[in-house]
Coordinates of C-alpha atoms and ligand atoms in Angstrom, one line a residue:
Chain R
M53 CA 54.1 -103.6 -56.5
N54 CA 50.8 -105.5 -56.4
L55 CA 51.3 -108.1 -59.1
D56 CA 47.7 -109.1 -59.0
D57 CA 46.9 -105.7 -60.4
K58 CA 49.2 -106.5 -63.3
L59 CA 47.0 -109.4 -64.4
S60 CA 44.5 -108.8 -67.2
P61 CA 41.0 -108.3 -65.9
V62 CA 39.8 -111.3 -67.9
V63 CA 42.3 -113.6 -66.3
K64 CA 41.7 -112.1 -62.9
N65 CA 38.0 -112.7 -63.2
L66 CA 38.2 -116.2 -64.6
A67 CA 36.5 -118.4 -62.1
P68 CA 38.9 -120.8 -60.3
S69 CA 38.4 -124.4 -61.3
G70 CA 36.1 -126.4 -59.0
I71 CA 38.1 -129.4 -59.9
R72 CA 41.3 -127.9 -58.6
R73 CA 39.9 -127.4 -55.1
F74 CA 38.7 -130.9 -55.0
F75 CA 41.9 -132.2 -56.4
D76 CA 43.8 -130.7 -53.4
L77 CA 41.4 -132.3 -51.0
V78 CA 41.8 -135.8 -52.6
S79 CA 45.5 -135.4 -52.8
Q80 CA 45.7 -135.3 -49.0
N81 CA 44.1 -138.7 -49.0
P82 CA 46.5 -141.1 -50.6
N83 CA 44.4 -144.2 -49.8
A84 CA 41.3 -143.0 -51.5
I85 CA 39.9 -144.9 -54.4
S86 CA 39.4 -142.3 -57.1
L87 CA 36.5 -142.4 -59.4
G88 CA 37.4 -138.9 -60.3
V89 CA 39.9 -139.6 -63.1
G90 CA 39.0 -138.3 -66.5
E91 CA 41.5 -140.3 -68.5
P92 CA 41.9 -144.0 -69.5
D93 CA 43.4 -146.4 -67.0
F94 CA 45.1 -148.2 -69.9
T95 CA 48.5 -147.2 -71.1
T96 CA 49.1 -146.4 -74.8
P97 CA 49.3 -149.6 -76.8
W98 CA 52.9 -150.9 -76.9
H99 CA 53.3 -150.7 -80.7
V100 CA 52.4 -147.0 -80.6
R101 CA 55.0 -146.4 -77.9
D102 CA 57.5 -148.5 -79.7
T103 CA 57.1 -146.6 -82.9
A104 CA 57.7 -143.3 -81.0
I105 CA 60.8 -144.8 -79.4
T106 CA 62.2 -145.8 -82.8
S107 CA 61.5 -142.4 -84.2
L108 CA 63.6 -140.9 -81.4
E109 CA 66.3 -143.4 -82.0
T110 CA 66.4 -142.5 -85.7
G111 CA 66.6 -138.8 -84.8
Q112 CA 63.2 -137.5 -85.9
T113 CA 63.3 -134.5 -83.6
S114 CA 62.5 -131.6 -85.8
Y115 CA 59.6 -129.2 -86.2
T116 CA 56.9 -130.3 -88.6
S117 CA 54.8 -128.1 -90.9
N118 CA 52.4 -125.8 -88.9
Q119 CA 49.4 -127.8 -90.0
G120 CA 51.0 -131.2 -89.0
M121 CA 52.8 -134.0 -90.8
P122 CA 51.2 -134.6 -94.2
E123 CA 51.0 -138.4 -93.7
L124 CA 49.2 -137.9 -90.4
I125 CA 46.7 -135.5 -92.0
S126 CA 46.0 -137.9 -94.8
Q127 CA 45.5 -140.7 -92.3
I128 CA 43.1 -138.5 -90.2
C129 CA 41.2 -137.8 -93.4
R130 CA 40.8 -141.5 -94.2
Y131 CA 39.9 -142.3 -90.6
L132 CA 37.1 -139.6 -90.5
A133 CA 35.7 -140.9 -93.8
D134 CA 35.8 -144.6 -92.8
R135 CA 34.6 -144.3 -89.3
Y136 CA 32.2 -141.3 -89.4
E137 CA 31.2 -140.8 -93.0
L138 CA 32.9 -137.4 -93.0
S139 CA 34.5 -136.1 -96.2
Y140 CA 37.3 -133.7 -95.4
T141 CA 40.2 -132.8 -97.6
N142 CA 43.8 -132.5 -96.4
N143 CA 43.7 -128.7 -96.3
E144 CA 40.7 -128.8 -94.0
I145 CA 42.5 -130.6 -91.1
M146 CA 45.2 -129.4 -88.7
V147 CA 47.0 -131.2 -85.9
T148 CA 46.9 -129.6 -82.4
F149 CA 48.2 -130.0 -78.8
G150 CA 45.3 -132.2 -77.8
A151 CA 41.7 -131.4 -78.4
S152 CA 42.3 -128.7 -75.7
E153 CA 44.3 -126.5 -78.0
A154 CA 41.8 -127.0 -80.8
I155 CA 39.0 -125.8 -78.5
D156 CA 40.9 -122.7 -77.6
L157 CA 41.8 -122.0 -81.3
A158 CA 38.2 -122.4 -82.4
F159 CA 36.9 -119.8 -80.0
R160 CA 39.8 -117.4 -80.7
A161 CA 39.4 -117.7 -84.4
I162 CA 35.7 -116.9 -84.5
L163 CA 34.8 -114.7 -81.5
A164 CA 34.7 -110.9 -81.5
P165 CA 34.4 -109.1 -78.2
G166 CA 30.9 -109.7 -76.8
D167 CA 30.0 -112.6 -79.2
E168 CA 27.9 -115.2 -77.4
V169 CA 28.5 -119.0 -77.4
L170 CA 25.7 -121.4 -76.3
V171 CA 27.2 -123.8 -73.9
P172 CA 25.1 -126.8 -72.9
E173 CA 25.6 -127.7 -69.3
P174 CA 26.7 -129.8 -67.5
C175 CA 29.8 -129.7 -69.6
Y176 CA 33.6 -130.1 -69.7
V177 CA 35.2 -127.4 -67.6
S178 CA 37.2 -125.7 -70.2
Y179 CA 34.6 -124.3 -72.5
T180 CA 33.4 -121.3 -70.6
P181 CA 36.9 -120.1 -69.6
C182 CA 38.1 -120.5 -73.2
V183 CA 35.1 -118.5 -74.5
E184 CA 35.9 -115.8 -71.9
L185 CA 39.6 -115.7 -72.7
A186 CA 38.7 -115.2 -76.3
G187 CA 36.6 -112.2 -75.4
G188 CA 33.3 -113.9 -75.8
K189 CA 30.4 -114.5 -73.5
S190 CA 29.3 -118.0 -72.5
V191 CA 25.6 -118.6 -72.3
P192 CA 24.7 -121.7 -70.4
V193 CA 22.0 -124.0 -71.8
P194 CA 20.7 -126.6 -69.4
T195 CA 20.3 -130.2 -70.4
H196 CA 18.3 -132.4 -68.1
A197 CA 18.4 -135.9 -66.6
R198 CA 14.9 -136.5 -67.7
H199 CA 16.0 -136.2 -71.3
G200 CA 19.1 -138.3 -70.7
F201 CA 21.1 -135.0 -70.8
K202 CA 20.5 -134.8 -74.6
L203 CA 20.5 -131.3 -76.2
N204 CA 17.0 -129.9 -76.7
V205 CA 16.4 -127.4 -79.4
D206 CA 13.7 -125.6 -77.4
E207 CA 16.3 -124.8 -74.7
L208 CA 18.5 -123.3 -77.4
K209 CA 15.8 -121.2 -78.9
K210 CA 15.1 -119.6 -75.5
R211 CA 18.7 -118.4 -75.2
V212 CA 19.6 -117.4 -78.7
T213 CA 20.3 -113.6 -79.3
P214 CA 21.5 -111.6 -82.3
R215 CA 25.0 -111.9 -80.8
T216 CA 25.0 -115.7 -80.7
K217 CA 27.9 -116.8 -82.8
A218 CA 28.3 -120.4 -82.0
L219 CA 27.1 -123.5 -80.1
I220 CA 29.6 -125.9 -78.6
V221 CA 28.5 -129.5 -78.3
N222 CA 30.2 -132.5 -76.8
Y223 CA 28.8 -136.0 -77.5
P224 CA 29.5 -138.5 -76.1
N225 CA 29.4 -136.2 -73.2
N226 CA 31.7 -135.5 -70.3
P227 CA 30.4 -135.6 -67.5
T228 CA 27.0 -137.2 -68.3
G229 CA 27.9 -140.0 -70.8
A230 CA 25.0 -138.8 -73.0
I231 CA 25.2 -139.4 -76.7
M232 CA 23.2 -137.9 -79.6
T233 CA 21.7 -140.1 -82.4
R234 CA 21.0 -138.9 -85.9
E235 CA 17.4 -138.3 -85.0
D236 CA 18.4 -136.3 -81.9
W237 CA 20.6 -134.1 -84.1
L238 CA 18.1 -133.4 -86.9
P239 CA 16.1 -130.6 -85.2
I240 CA 19.3 -129.0 -83.9
A241 CA 20.9 -129.1 -87.3
K242 CA 17.8 -127.6 -88.9
W243 CA 17.6 -124.7 -86.4
V244 CA 21.4 -124.0 -86.5
K245 CA 21.2 -123.9 -90.3
Q246 CA 18.4 -121.5 -90.2
R247 CA 20.1 -119.2 -87.7
G248 CA 23.5 -119.4 -89.4
I249 CA 25.1 -120.4 -86.1
L250 CA 28.5 -122.2 -86.1
I251 CA 28.9 -125.5 -84.2
I252 CA 32.0 -126.5 -82.4
S253 CA 31.8 -130.2 -82.0
D254 CA 34.1 -131.7 -79.4
E255 CA 34.0 -135.4 -80.3
V256 CA 37.0 -136.7 -78.2
Y257 CA 34.9 -139.6 -76.9
S258 CA 33.6 -140.6 -80.3
E259 CA 35.1 -144.1 -80.2
L260 CA 33.7 -144.7 -76.8
T261 CA 30.1 -145.2 -77.9
Y262 CA 28.5 -148.3 -76.6
K263 CA 25.1 -148.6 -78.2
G264 CA 25.2 -148.0 -81.9
H265 CA 27.7 -145.9 -83.7
H266 CA 28.8 -142.4 -83.1
V267 CA 27.1 -139.8 -85.3
S268 CA 29.0 -136.6 -86.0
I269 CA 26.8 -133.5 -86.4
A270 CA 29.2 -132.7 -89.3
S271 CA 28.0 -135.8 -91.2
L272 CA 24.4 -134.5 -91.5
P273 CA 23.4 -133.1 -94.9
D274 CA 24.9 -129.6 -95.5
M275 CA 26.2 -129.3 -92.0
K276 CA 29.9 -129.6 -92.6
E277 CA 30.3 -126.0 -93.8
Q278 CA 29.3 -124.6 -90.4
V279 CA 31.0 -127.1 -88.1
I280 CA 34.4 -127.0 -86.5
L281 CA 35.0 -130.6 -85.6
I282 CA 37.5 -131.4 -82.8
N283 CA 38.8 -134.8 -81.9
G284 CA 42.0 -136.3 -80.5
F285 CA 43.9 -139.4 -79.5
S286 CA 43.7 -139.1 -75.7
K287 CA 40.6 -141.2 -75.0
A288 CA 40.4 -143.5 -78.0
F289 CA 44.0 -144.7 -77.9
A290 CA 44.8 -143.9 -74.2
M291 CA 47.2 -141.2 -75.2
T292 CA 46.4 -138.3 -72.8
G293 CA 50.0 -137.5 -72.0
W294 CA 51.1 -137.2 -75.7
R295 CA 49.1 -134.0 -76.0
I296 CA 47.9 -134.6 -79.5
G297 CA 44.6 -134.0 -81.3
Y298 CA 43.2 -132.3 -84.3
A299 CA 40.5 -130.0 -85.8
A300 CA 38.7 -130.3 -89.1
A301 CA 36.8 -127.3 -90.5
P302 CA 36.0 -125.7 -93.8
G303 CA 38.9 -123.8 -95.4
P304 CA 38.4 -120.2 -94.1
L305 CA 37.7 -121.3 -90.5
L306 CA 40.6 -123.7 -90.5
Q307 CA 42.9 -121.1 -91.9
G308 CA 41.9 -118.7 -89.1
M309 CA 42.8 -121.3 -86.5
L310 CA 46.0 -122.2 -88.2
K311 CA 47.0 -118.6 -88.2
I312 CA 46.9 -118.5 -84.4
H313 CA 48.5 -121.9 -84.1
Q314 CA 51.5 -121.0 -86.2
Y315 CA 52.3 -118.0 -83.9
T316 CA 51.5 -119.6 -80.6
A317 CA 52.4 -123.3 -80.9
L318 CA 54.2 -123.6 -84.2
C319 CA 53.4 -127.3 -84.5
A320 CA 52.4 -130.2 -82.4
P321 CA 55.3 -132.3 -81.1
I322 CA 56.7 -134.6 -83.8
T323 CA 57.1 -137.6 -81.6
S324 CA 53.4 -137.4 -80.7
Q325 CA 52.4 -137.0 -84.3
I326 CA 54.4 -140.1 -85.3
A327 CA 52.7 -142.0 -82.5
A328 CA 49.3 -140.8 -83.5
L329 CA 49.9 -141.9 -87.1
E330 CA 50.8 -145.4 -85.8
A331 CA 47.7 -145.4 -83.6
L332 CA 45.4 -144.6 -86.5
R333 CA 47.1 -147.1 -88.8
N334 CA 47.3 -150.1 -86.5
G335 CA 45.7 -149.2 -83.2
L336 CA 42.0 -149.7 -83.9
T337 CA 42.0 -153.3 -82.6
E338 CA 43.4 -152.2 -79.3
C339 CA 40.9 -149.3 -79.2
E340 CA 38.0 -151.8 -79.7
A341 CA 39.4 -154.0 -77.0
M342 CA 39.5 -151.1 -74.6
V343 CA 36.0 -150.0 -75.6
S344 CA 34.6 -153.5 -74.8
Q345 CA 36.2 -153.4 -71.4
Y346 CA 34.7 -150.0 -70.7
D347 CA 31.4 -151.3 -71.8
R348 CA 31.4 -154.1 -69.3
R349 CA 32.4 -151.8 -66.5
R350 CA 29.7 -149.4 -67.6
R351 CA 27.0 -152.0 -67.1
L352 CA 28.4 -153.0 -63.7
V353 CA 28.4 -149.4 -62.6
V354 CA 24.9 -148.5 -63.8
K355 CA 23.6 -151.6 -62.0
A356 CA 25.5 -150.8 -58.9
F357 CA 24.0 -147.3 -58.7
Q358 CA 20.6 -148.7 -59.2
D359 CA 21.2 -151.1 -56.4
L360 CA 22.4 -148.2 -54.2
G361 CA 19.1 -146.4 -54.9
L362 CA 20.8 -143.5 -56.7
P363 CA 18.8 -142.7 -59.9
C364 CA 21.1 -142.8 -62.8
H365 CA 20.3 -142.5 -66.5
E366 CA 22.1 -145.0 -68.7
P367 CA 25.2 -143.4 -70.2
K368 CA 25.8 -144.6 -73.7
G369 CA 29.2 -143.0 -74.3
A370 CA 32.5 -141.8 -72.7
F371 CA 33.5 -143.4 -69.4
Y372 CA 31.3 -141.5 -66.9
V373 CA 28.1 -142.0 -65.0
F374 CA 26.3 -139.1 -63.6
P375 CA 23.9 -140.3 -60.9
S376 CA 21.6 -138.0 -58.9
I377 CA 22.4 -137.9 -55.1
S378 CA 19.4 -135.8 -54.1
V379 CA 17.9 -138.7 -52.2
T380 CA 20.6 -138.1 -49.6
G381 CA 19.4 -134.5 -49.0
M382 CA 23.1 -133.4 -49.4
D383 CA 24.4 -131.1 -52.0
A384 CA 27.0 -132.5 -54.3
Q385 CA 30.0 -130.8 -52.7
T386 CA 29.0 -132.0 -49.2
F387 CA 28.3 -135.5 -50.5
A388 CA 31.7 -135.7 -52.3
E389 CA 33.6 -134.3 -49.3
R390 CA 32.0 -136.6 -46.8
L391 CA 32.3 -139.6 -49.0
L392 CA 36.0 -138.8 -49.3
I393 CA 36.6 -138.3 -45.7
E394 CA 34.4 -141.0 -44.3
E395 CA 34.9 -143.8 -46.9
E396 CA 37.9 -142.7 -48.9
V397 CA 36.1 -142.7 -52.2
A398 CA 36.7 -139.7 -54.5
V399 CA 34.0 -138.6 -56.9
V400 CA 33.5 -135.2 -58.6
P401 CA 30.6 -133.0 -57.5
G402 CA 28.4 -132.4 -60.5
D403 CA 28.1 -128.6 -60.0
V404 CA 31.8 -128.1 -61.1
F405 CA 30.4 -128.9 -64.6
G406 CA 27.8 -126.1 -64.5
S407 CA 25.1 -125.1 -62.1
N408 CA 22.6 -127.6 -63.3
G409 CA 25.0 -130.4 -62.6
A410 CA 24.1 -129.7 -58.9
G411 CA 22.6 -132.7 -57.1
H412 CA 24.7 -135.1 -59.2
I413 CA 28.1 -136.7 -59.0
R414 CA 30.4 -137.7 -61.8
C415 CA 32.0 -141.1 -61.4
S416 CA 34.5 -142.3 -63.9
Y417 CA 34.7 -146.0 -64.7
A418 CA 38.2 -145.8 -66.2
T419 CA 39.3 -147.8 -63.2
S420 CA 39.8 -151.6 -62.7
I421 CA 36.7 -153.7 -61.8
E422 CA 38.3 -154.6 -58.5
K423 CA 38.6 -150.9 -57.5
L424 CA 35.1 -150.2 -58.7
E425 CA 33.7 -153.0 -56.6
K426 CA 35.5 -151.8 -53.6
A427 CA 34.3 -148.3 -54.1
F428 CA 30.7 -149.5 -54.4
S429 CA 30.8 -151.4 -51.2
R430 CA 32.2 -148.4 -49.4
M431 CA 29.5 -146.2 -51.0
E432 CA 26.8 -148.6 -49.8
R433 CA 28.1 -148.3 -46.2
F434 CA 28.1 -144.5 -46.7
L435 CA 24.5 -144.4 -48.0
K436 CA 23.2 -146.6 -45.2
R437 CA 24.4 -143.9 -42.8
H438 CA 23.3 -140.9 -44.7
R439 CA 19.9 -141.7 -46.2
K440 CA 17.7 -138.7 -45.8
A441 CA 15.4 -139.0 -42.7
G442 CA 12.0 -140.2 -43.7
S443 CA 13.3 -142.1 -46.7
T444 CA 15.0 -144.8 -44.5
G445 CA 14.4 -148.2 -45.8
T446 CA 12.9 -147.1 -49.1
A447 CA 15.9 -145.3 -50.7
I448 CA 17.6 -148.6 -51.5
Q449 CA 15.4 -149.6 -54.3
T450 CA 15.8 -150.0 -58.0
H451 CA 15.3 -147.0 -60.3
G452 CA 14.9 -147.5 -64.0
A453 CA 18.0 -146.7 -66.1
Chain F
M33 CA 24.4 -171.2 -78.5
N34 CA 25.4 -167.6 -79.4
C35 CA 29.0 -167.9 -80.5
S36 CA 30.2 -164.4 -79.7
L37 CA 28.5 -164.5 -76.2
Q38 CA 30.4 -167.8 -75.6
Q39 CA 33.6 -166.2 -76.7
E40 CA 33.0 -163.2 -74.4
V41 CA 32.2 -165.4 -71.4
L42 CA 35.3 -167.5 -72.0
S43 CA 37.6 -164.5 -72.4
L44 CA 36.2 -162.9 -69.2
L45 CA 36.8 -166.1 -67.2
N46 CA 40.2 -166.6 -68.8
E47 CA 41.1 -163.2 -67.5
N48 CA 39.5 -163.6 -64.1
A49 CA 38.3 -167.0 -63.1
K50 CA 36.8 -165.6 -59.9
L51 CA 34.0 -163.7 -61.7
S52 CA 30.6 -164.9 -60.7
A53 CA 27.9 -165.8 -63.2
D54 CA 26.0 -162.9 -61.7
K55 CA 28.7 -160.3 -62.5
I56 CA 29.3 -161.7 -65.9
A57 CA 25.6 -161.4 -66.7
I58 CA 25.6 -157.8 -65.7
M59 CA 28.7 -157.0 -67.6
L60 CA 27.4 -158.6 -70.8
G61 CA 23.8 -157.4 -70.4
E62 CA 22.5 -161.0 -70.2
S63 CA 20.3 -162.8 -67.7
K64 CA 22.0 -164.7 -64.9
D65 CA 20.2 -167.9 -66.1
T66 CA 21.6 -167.6 -69.6
I67 CA 25.2 -167.3 -68.3
E68 CA 24.9 -170.1 -65.7
T69 CA 23.5 -172.4 -68.4
L70 CA 26.2 -171.5 -70.8
I71 CA 29.0 -172.0 -68.2
S72 CA 27.7 -175.4 -67.2
E73 CA 27.6 -176.4 -70.9
L74 CA 31.2 -175.2 -71.3
E75 CA 32.2 -177.1 -68.3
E76 CA 30.5 -180.3 -69.4
T77 CA 32.0 -180.2 -72.9
G78 CA 35.5 -179.6 -71.3
T79 CA 35.8 -176.2 -73.0
L80 CA 36.2 -174.7 -69.6
L81 CA 38.8 -177.0 -68.1
K82 CA 39.7 -175.6 -64.8
Y83 CA 39.7 -172.5 -62.6
K84 CA 43.1 -171.8 -61.1
A85 CA 45.3 -169.1 -59.7
V86 CA 48.5 -167.8 -61.2
V87 CA 50.9 -167.8 -58.3
N88 CA 54.2 -165.9 -57.9
W89 CA 55.9 -168.6 -55.7
Q90 CA 59.0 -166.6 -55.2
K91 CA 56.9 -163.9 -53.4
A92 CA 55.5 -166.7 -51.2
G93 CA 59.1 -167.6 -50.3
I94 CA 58.8 -171.0 -51.9
Q95 CA 61.5 -172.2 -54.2
K96 CA 60.5 -173.9 -57.4
V97 CA 62.9 -175.1 -60.1
S98 CA 61.6 -174.8 -63.6
A99 CA 63.2 -176.3 -66.7
L100 CA 62.4 -176.5 -70.4
I101 CA 63.5 -179.7 -72.0
D102 CA 63.9 -180.2 -75.7
V103 CA 63.2 -183.8 -76.6
K104 CA 64.3 -185.5 -79.8
V105 CA 62.3 -188.5 -80.8
T106 CA 62.3 -191.3 -83.4
P107 CA 58.8 -192.3 -83.7
Q108 CA 58.4 -196.0 -84.0
Q109 CA 56.1 -198.2 -85.8
G110 CA 52.7 -198.0 -84.1
F111 CA 54.0 -195.6 -81.5
G112 CA 53.8 -192.0 -82.7
F113 CA 54.3 -188.5 -81.1
D114 CA 50.9 -188.6 -79.5
A115 CA 51.5 -191.8 -77.7
L116 CA 54.9 -190.6 -76.4
A117 CA 53.4 -187.3 -75.4
R118 CA 50.7 -189.1 -73.4
R119 CA 53.4 -191.0 -71.6
I120 CA 55.3 -187.9 -70.8
Y121 CA 52.4 -185.7 -69.6
Q122 CA 51.3 -188.3 -67.0
F123 CA 54.3 -187.4 -64.9
P124 CA 53.0 -184.9 -62.3
E125 CA 56.1 -182.7 -62.5
V126 CA 55.4 -182.0 -66.2
R127 CA 53.6 -178.6 -66.6
S128 CA 53.3 -178.6 -70.4
V129 CA 54.1 -180.7 -73.4
Y130 CA 54.2 -179.3 -77.0
L131 CA 54.9 -180.9 -80.3
M132 CA 57.3 -178.5 -82.0
S133 CA 58.5 -177.8 -85.5
G134 CA 62.3 -177.3 -86.0
A135 CA 65.4 -178.7 -84.4
Y136 CA 63.6 -181.0 -81.9
D137 CA 60.2 -182.6 -81.5
L138 CA 58.7 -182.2 -78.1
S139 CA 59.1 -179.3 -75.7
V140 CA 58.5 -180.4 -72.1
A141 CA 58.2 -177.9 -69.3
I142 CA 58.7 -179.2 -65.8
E143 CA 58.4 -177.6 -62.3
V144 CA 60.0 -179.4 -59.3
D145 CA 61.3 -178.5 -55.9
T146 CA 65.1 -179.1 -56.3
L147 CA 67.8 -179.0 -58.9
E148 CA 68.4 -182.7 -58.3
S149 CA 64.8 -183.6 -59.1
V150 CA 65.3 -182.1 -62.6
G151 CA 68.3 -184.3 -63.2
R152 CA 66.4 -187.3 -61.8
F153 CA 63.4 -186.6 -64.0
V154 CA 65.5 -186.4 -67.1
S155 CA 67.8 -189.3 -66.5
Q156 CA 65.4 -191.7 -64.9
K157 CA 62.1 -190.9 -66.4
L158 CA 62.4 -189.1 -69.7
A159 CA 65.6 -190.3 -71.3
P160 CA 64.9 -194.0 -70.9
L161 CA 61.7 -193.8 -72.9
D162 CA 62.0 -196.0 -75.9
S163 CA 61.7 -193.5 -78.7
V164 CA 63.6 -190.6 -77.0
V165 CA 66.9 -190.2 -78.8
G166 CA 68.2 -187.1 -77.0
T167 CA 67.3 -184.3 -74.6
T168 CA 68.6 -180.8 -73.9
T169 CA 67.7 -179.3 -70.6
H170 CA 67.4 -175.5 -70.1
F171 CA 67.0 -174.2 -66.6
V172 CA 64.7 -171.2 -66.0
M173 CA 66.8 -168.5 -64.2
K174 CA 64.1 -165.9 -63.7
K175 CA 60.4 -165.6 -64.7
Y176 CA 59.2 -162.2 -65.9
K177 CA 55.8 -163.1 -67.3
E178 CA 53.8 -166.2 -66.8
D179 CA 50.6 -167.2 -68.7
G180 CA 50.2 -163.6 -69.9
I181 CA 50.7 -162.2 -66.5
I182 CA 53.6 -159.9 -65.6
L183 CA 55.3 -161.1 -62.4
D184 CA 57.0 -157.8 -61.5
D185 CA 55.0 -155.6 -59.1
P186 CA 52.5 -153.6 -61.0
E187 CA 53.4 -150.0 -61.6
Q188 CA 51.7 -147.4 -59.5
D189 CA 48.7 -145.6 -61.2
Q190 CA 50.5 -142.4 -62.3
R191 CA 47.4 -140.5 -63.2
L192 CA 46.4 -137.5 -61.2
V193 CA 43.6 -138.4 -58.7
I194 CA 41.1 -136.0 -60.1
T195 CA 41.1 -134.7 -63.7
P196 CA 38.5 -132.9 -65.6
Ligands
PLP745 C1 35.1 -133.2 -73.4 C2 36.6 -133.1 -73.4 N1 37.2 -132.4 -74.3 C3 38.5 -132.3 -74.4 C4 39.3 -132.9 -73.5 C5 40.8 -132.7 -73.6 O1 41.3 -133.6 -74.5 P1 42.8 -133.6 -75.0 O2 43.6 -134.5 -74.1 O3 42.8 -134.1 -76.4 O4 43.3 -132.2 -74.9 C6 38.8 -133.7 -72.5 C7 39.6 -134.3 -71.5 O5 39.2 -134.7 -70.5 C8 37.4 -133.8 -72.5 O6 36.8 -134.5 -71.5

């Protein structure tokens, strides 16, 4: 029996993850310094872990309501109001297995076969597969280094069709570190309103905003009713392994997502919900301390890439930089592979985040300053050897951020 | 001088005394000159006292004996806690001296090479001081964390090497 034939065509045709291939390569190289890690290098604040331990000791090991623990939902409500000027009610919020589950639920709840979703690229690797698994069609929308990888309404207009159901946005952005200000959002909001397109807004990096304050698209006038807002605890509170996040959306959309969640997940793990509640109640100080550490590293890393002569826009959110490596004449895959083999530094080739990530690499600065500095001195050696013929001697110069 | 900048510079150096003014300037988005000037000022005013390493002597194979000594004191006319503390902290084996609330008055931490030296210090140097009325010596059996730094080997980074 050929078991491959038993797989659903959608699953069979799902593109293999570009990250996966690179992961295998890096795993064979235990001494590599990895700038490829998309999660905080901090551990969850101790009081959060301690609260979870106590909850286990006192036997809190049951299911919770499908939607999530009421105390947690109320706390999320308050948090969204305090931090981002968002006014959701308790019945517009649900707790999920990380932002990841919420992304999947959002697409499954709204997409009919053939519906299209506008996906700005480069972007987080899950969006297109989740759209396809939900029977939809992903329509890539390029964002450009020259715009600081911000979303541009003209690019959206070129790709909209009568089948366009939704637009997914992710700011602060993985992999580019781009953010969107209120002014940046205004034309997008206006257009989306006009067209009646839903927005799925993945804001997992909202707390990791370094210049100014994060602006949620859902906080713009009249936008809330067509936004599914997704956030989580992974990045803000260094809680990736707890698998806990949430979605906020107007009643009918949230009910749709909840319907799927109750049959496929039942509820998010209670220990993680208790920990998340503690993080929101008492963890914002630690969150701010982590953010200020990321910010310092961010400045070091941007400066280092400038000194290396790799043009790099200034990332204002998340913990990634996305420099261009085209001065080397190598494509991103070759660059990343050679850098790994020759200098034992792992970065992620930009094209795994969408074809217009080509010519870039993603470097995470969720790594200690000591490791970052070591990685940069290795990269400097590497670039000295591999500067494109003809640009020798001129490639190492400062490019504006 | 900008107070929060001062605080940021101090906390960076407190965490890593090896950071150069150059690196600090980049990390805080300031000019190198600003940071260098600020650091000299902080050094001159004695706000930045010293740059030193935290050493795990045990790893280096060097035995050190540490003890915490509770000291009970009767302050005498014209010779208060401060004066006594000053006499005690002059001894090179003394690592720290604190005035305490509660059951005793001064807490004195010492670090020496041998067990006997602890005894000698207490009986020959500390106890004979005029206003000292009693001492209780506690030996440190194992150090887990020193100056905010955990002495156990750091845990391996458990994160996967590449994640999306
Ligand atoms: C943009 C983006 N969305 C979602 C996630 C997944 O987050 P969670 O751990 O909450 O599932 C990640 C994790 O890397 C991410 O980068």
